Amino acid sequence: MAEEVKKAPRPVDPNSAKYKLGKIAADAFADAIEAKKKGIPVAWVSSNFPVEIPETLGIATVYPENQAAGIAARGAGERMCNVAEAEGYSNDICAYARISLAYAKLKSCPEQDVAMPDVVLCCNNICNCMIKWYENLAQELNIPMIMLDIPFNPDYDVSDAQVQYVSAQFWDAVHQLEQLFGLKWDDDKFEEVTGFSCRASRAWLAATGCAKYVPSPFNGFDLLNHMAVMVTARGKECSGDAMETLYKEYMENHKNGTSTFRTEEKYRILFEGIACWPYLRATSTGLKSRGINMVTTIYADAFGYDYDSFEGMIKAYCSVPNAINLEKSRDKRIKLCQDNHVEGMLIHTNRSCKLWSGFMYEMGRQVGKACDIPVASFDGDQADPRNFSEAQYDTRVQGLMEIMEANKEQKGAN
Amino acid sequence: MTVNELFAKLHEVPADPKAQMDRYLAEGKKIVLCAPVYTPEEIIHAMGFVPMGAWGADTELRRAKEYCPAFLCSIVQSILELGINGMYDGASAIVIPSLCDTLKTLGENWKYAVPSIPFIPMTYPQNRKPAYGVAFTKAGYERVIRDLEKLGGTFSDEKLAASNAVYNRHNAAMRKLEQVLAKHPEVTACQRSDAFKSAFFLTKEEHTALIEELTAALEQQTPGTEKTPILLSGILADAPAFNAILDEMGLHIVADDVAAQSRQYQTDVPESGDALTALAEKFANMDNCSVLYNAAKPRVKWIVDTAKARGAKGVLVALTKFCDPEEFDYVMIKKACESAGIPITVVEIDRQMVQFEQARTNIETFRDMLNM
């Protein structure tokens, strides 16, 4: 019997964006574990909480959503969900929350260990499910919870009342943390952190914006990995440097006619929704094998916080994808489709995310109509592998591809 | 009227809300639909409209599926279904607070699914207790007022003060009724449900009068033999088949933590200051609810304490399928009840249920356990 010859992993250039970004993402978990040993307070933080607060105060951070995605991608989503369900949590609850609550109970998961928190920092601009999840974490772990409430905005623009409300909470959260851990707010440090955050955000937006080139200089699935840095470390100096390297590499790819999408790019789509972490390979292969590149996703915008004033920062946090109304959400997608020459839209109807999926049918119809592109959807889940069917995914992607193909032929004929 | 006549009257209204709505429309009244939860009815009332509850109905979902994935709760889906099917035709607007994720999506879908009935959003703060939270609640109310003015309503602080008083009186009447019902096991779960549900479809003045009369009549009536006392928790518990099971099993609801029943009547509008600020302070003072943030989760303790105080032998959680705020709280309620030695069970319900056999088996086992 022939022995399987394993390929040695290709060495990664330490000056490459991939190396730098991978190291930042991995260090984020390790740094918090080290900080905990030194007695530095550790916070578990919602992904869209203003990182400027813990970064300025010197609080170490862990992002449970990022941890849950990692656990799910490494195949332990179902095992952890089962632990939460045995506690009484319904399997209808967000799988990230179930994984995180399971971790709070077990305090261990070899697929991604993290430092245990001294406080939880919750922001509901992504969903109100986050409030319930963090309330229960705070109760179970007997630690304080800081709540920064950014309500869903039913209007197109952010109102003055909302800016005032969120600004007041921002400073209230700062004062609560100062008192809890004997810390002192430093305006100079805050300015430095906002500078880092904006620099990383600008570079991230520029890099993801390279999808405007045809063919795209990158495989959109790259964004799902690199996004981790924007979630966990956008307020750190090293992130700006790494993101600028990423942008530079994408521009070089464009100039050289190369791409990290290592096959012919026949079709370009917008992928809507959180990734199916347990099935990254299946979802990626299903596209790549057909020459479909997911050139863009709302993630490109979701973690790009560029602002030039305190009010601008507050408005940016009030305008993240899940906090805005259908019309604003739709227009953001339409712009992504137009800027990036998108030919189809693939929607992940994510069982874990009621808010993201709840008006997606109507929004998908409106985006499809405005951009004159086909729209297909599939059922899945961001972390619970039981809610995805590879066969259904394949059929839907095939259907989408056939319409894109027919559209191309029609265009060619005209 | 006798107790039974009053219950019959309270049954008629929720049995056919459309007929009640048409009666008001025929009288020239304007109706504003109030989606769950904590819609500022006082403002709607003060501006000359009849606030009418829109909590959906036990109905098959067809058209709503064009907008909603299957994992959204059936309360929200059925509100949309009724809207699309014309059951709310004639209403001037719908006010939808966005206190849970699914309610956020209801408003967005409503604009396109039911364009004939304007959507008015009510955005509440979760940090509602500090002064900045009260100010934001007030800004949300002012937004509702502006939208209602466009529909011909007129606002004044004096009128709102009068409406606040009407609603406080109704709150008091409902709280008193709830206390009296705890002492009258002969009142069925179905009748109890009607008493609460009818509040959504009658003006508060009419409903208060009926409830005060009912409470007085019940106080004159000799209580029946005690059955098995329980505390009922959940968002909604109005399905006739569900209540019939409770009656069949001899369960007596001696207290409830149901959002569509007593939970909404716990807090009054304070009588200080201007009426709009006072109404915002009412919201600030509210608690004990799965969609109102409180890291201390006082609702959990409230359930345990109330079950003990009312002599409930157990807690029955009627969990609306896909309601994640309730699903998260359930685990903490379960743990607290178990540590306090109070038996607890959960029954999943939704507005599309036609088969209640699983619920029946579960409730029957629970009843047997309580009576062991």
Tab-separated table of N, CA, C and O in Angstrom, chain A residues 22-38 42 60-62 66 112-115 232 236:
chain	number	residue	atom	x	y	z
A	22	GLY	N	-2.018	36.570	11.030
A	22	GLY	CA	-2.188	35.321	11.786
A	22	GLY	C	-1.589	35.439	13.173
A	22	GLY	O	-2.168	34.981	14.161
A	23	LYS	N	-0.431	36.088	13.253
A	23	LYS	CA	0.244	36.241	14.544
A	23	LYS	C	-0.570	37.158	15.465
A	23	LYS	O	-0.738	36.868	16.654
A	24	ILE	N	-1.093	38.242	14.907
A	24	ILE	CA	-1.880	39.171	15.746
A	24	ILE	C	-3.102	38.443	16.306
A	24	ILE	O	-3.419	38.552	17.494
A	25	ALA	N	-3.781	37.672	15.444
A	25	ALA	CA	-4.993	36.971	15.883
A	25	ALA	C	-4.647	35.944	16.965
A	25	ALA	O	-5.358	35.827	17.976
A	26	ALA	N	-3.549	35.210	16.758
A	26	ALA	CA	-3.171	34.187	17.743
A	26	ALA	C	-2.697	34.849	19.031
A	26	ALA	O	-3.035	34.416	20.142
A	27	ASP	N	-1.916	35.928	18.890
A	27	ASP	CA	-1.391	36.625	20.073
A	27	ASP	C	-2.517	37.202	20.927
A	27	ASP	O	-2.370	37.329	22.145
A	28	ALA	N	-3.611	37.578	20.273
A	28	ALA	CA	-4.704	38.206	21.026
A	28	ALA	C	-5.172	37.279	22.148
A	28	ALA	O	-5.421	37.717	23.274
A	29	PHE	N	-5.293	35.992	21.850
A	29	PHE	CA	-5.714	35.032	22.886
A	29	PHE	C	-4.593	34.828	23.911
A	29	PHE	O	-4.833	34.852	25.118
A	30	ALA	N	-3.364	34.645	23.392
A	30	ALA	CA	-2.234	34.378	24.288
A	30	ALA	C	-1.948	35.576	25.191
A	30	ALA	O	-1.665	35.405	26.391
A	31	ASP	N	-2.039	36.769	24.634
A	31	ASP	CA	-1.751	37.970	25.430
A	31	ASP	C	-2.709	38.104	26.607
A	31	ASP	O	-2.306	38.508	27.701
A	32	ALA	N	-3.975	37.771	26.372
A	32	ALA	CA	-4.954	37.885	27.463
A	32	ALA	C	-4.657	36.856	28.550
A	32	ALA	O	-4.809	37.141	29.746
A	33	ILE	N	-4.209	35.679	28.136
A	33	ILE	CA	-3.871	34.641	29.129
A	33	ILE	C	-2.658	35.110	29.961
A	33	ILE	O	-2.653	34.988	31.189
A	34	GLU	N	-1.683	35.703	29.303
A	34	GLU	CA	-0.512	36.233	30.015
A	34	GLU	C	-0.915	37.377	30.944
A	34	GLU	O	-0.452	37.477	32.083
A	35	ALA	N	-1.772	38.258	30.434
A	35	ALA	CA	-2.215	39.407	31.237
A	35	ALA	C	-2.898	38.933	32.517
A	35	ALA	O	-2.675	39.473	33.599
A	36	LYS	N	-3.700	37.913	32.356
A	36	LYS	CA	-4.436	37.377	33.515
A	36	LYS	C	-3.434	36.923	34.589
A	36	LYS	O	-3.635	37.186	35.779
A	37	LYS	N	-2.373	36.275	34.146
A	37	LYS	CA	-1.360	35.783	35.104
A	37	LYS	C	-0.706	36.946	35.842
A	37	LYS	O	-0.314	36.823	36.987
A	38	LYS	N	-0.599	38.084	35.138
A	38	LYS	CA	0.045	39.248	35.761
A	38	LYS	C	-0.934	40.066	36.602
A	38	LYS	O	-0.565	41.127	37.114
A	42	VAL	N	-9.124	41.243	32.834
A	42	VAL	CA	-9.487	40.700	31.515
A	42	VAL	C	-10.986	40.910	31.302
A	42	VAL	O	-11.787	40.640	32.199
A	60	ALA	N	-7.122	43.851	29.296
A	60	ALA	CA	-6.915	42.803	28.294
A	60	ALA	C	-8.273	42.325	27.794
A	60	ALA	O	-9.247	42.297	28.543
A	61	THR	N	-8.314	41.955	26.521
A	61	THR	CA	-9.610	41.632	25.916
A	61	THR	C	-9.643	40.229	25.303
A	61	THR	O	-8.652	39.749	24.762
A	62	VAL	N	-10.840	39.643	25.410
A	62	VAL	CA	-11.133	38.372	24.740
A	62	VAL	C	-12.473	38.579	24.045
A	62	VAL	O	-13.383	39.178	24.625
A	66	ASN	N	-15.309	35.586	18.465
A	66	ASN	CA	-14.129	35.121	17.745
A	66	ASN	C	-13.703	33.746	18.255
A	66	ASN	O	-13.341	32.856	17.479
A	112	GLN	N	-9.857	26.129	21.484
A	112	GLN	CA	-9.514	27.550	21.671
A	112	GLN	C	-9.742	27.953	23.117
A	112	GLN	O	-10.857	28.334	23.501
A	113	ASP	N	-8.699	27.859	23.897
A	113	ASP	CA	-8.810	28.327	25.278
A	113	ASP	C	-8.636	29.834	25.327
A	113	ASP	O	-7.981	30.426	24.459
A	114	VAL	N	-9.232	30.420	26.345
A	114	VAL	CA	-9.100	31.874	26.533
A	114	VAL	C	-8.940	32.167	28.018
A	114	VAL	O	-9.212	31.302	28.862
A	115	ALA	N	-8.540	33.391	28.314
A	115	ALA	CA	-8.458	33.820	29.718
A	115	ALA	C	-9.871	34.044	30.243
A	115	ALA	O	-10.726	34.569	29.514
A	232	THR	N	-10.545	41.691	16.941
A	232	THR	CA	-9.855	41.566	18.230
A	232	THR	C	-8.767	42.601	18.469
A	232	THR	O	-8.347	42.787	19.590
A	236	LYS	N	-4.933	48.217	18.079
A	236	LYS	CA	-3.500	48.026	18.355
A	236	LYS	C	-2.666	48.525	17.178
A	236	LYS	O	-3.064	48.400	16.016
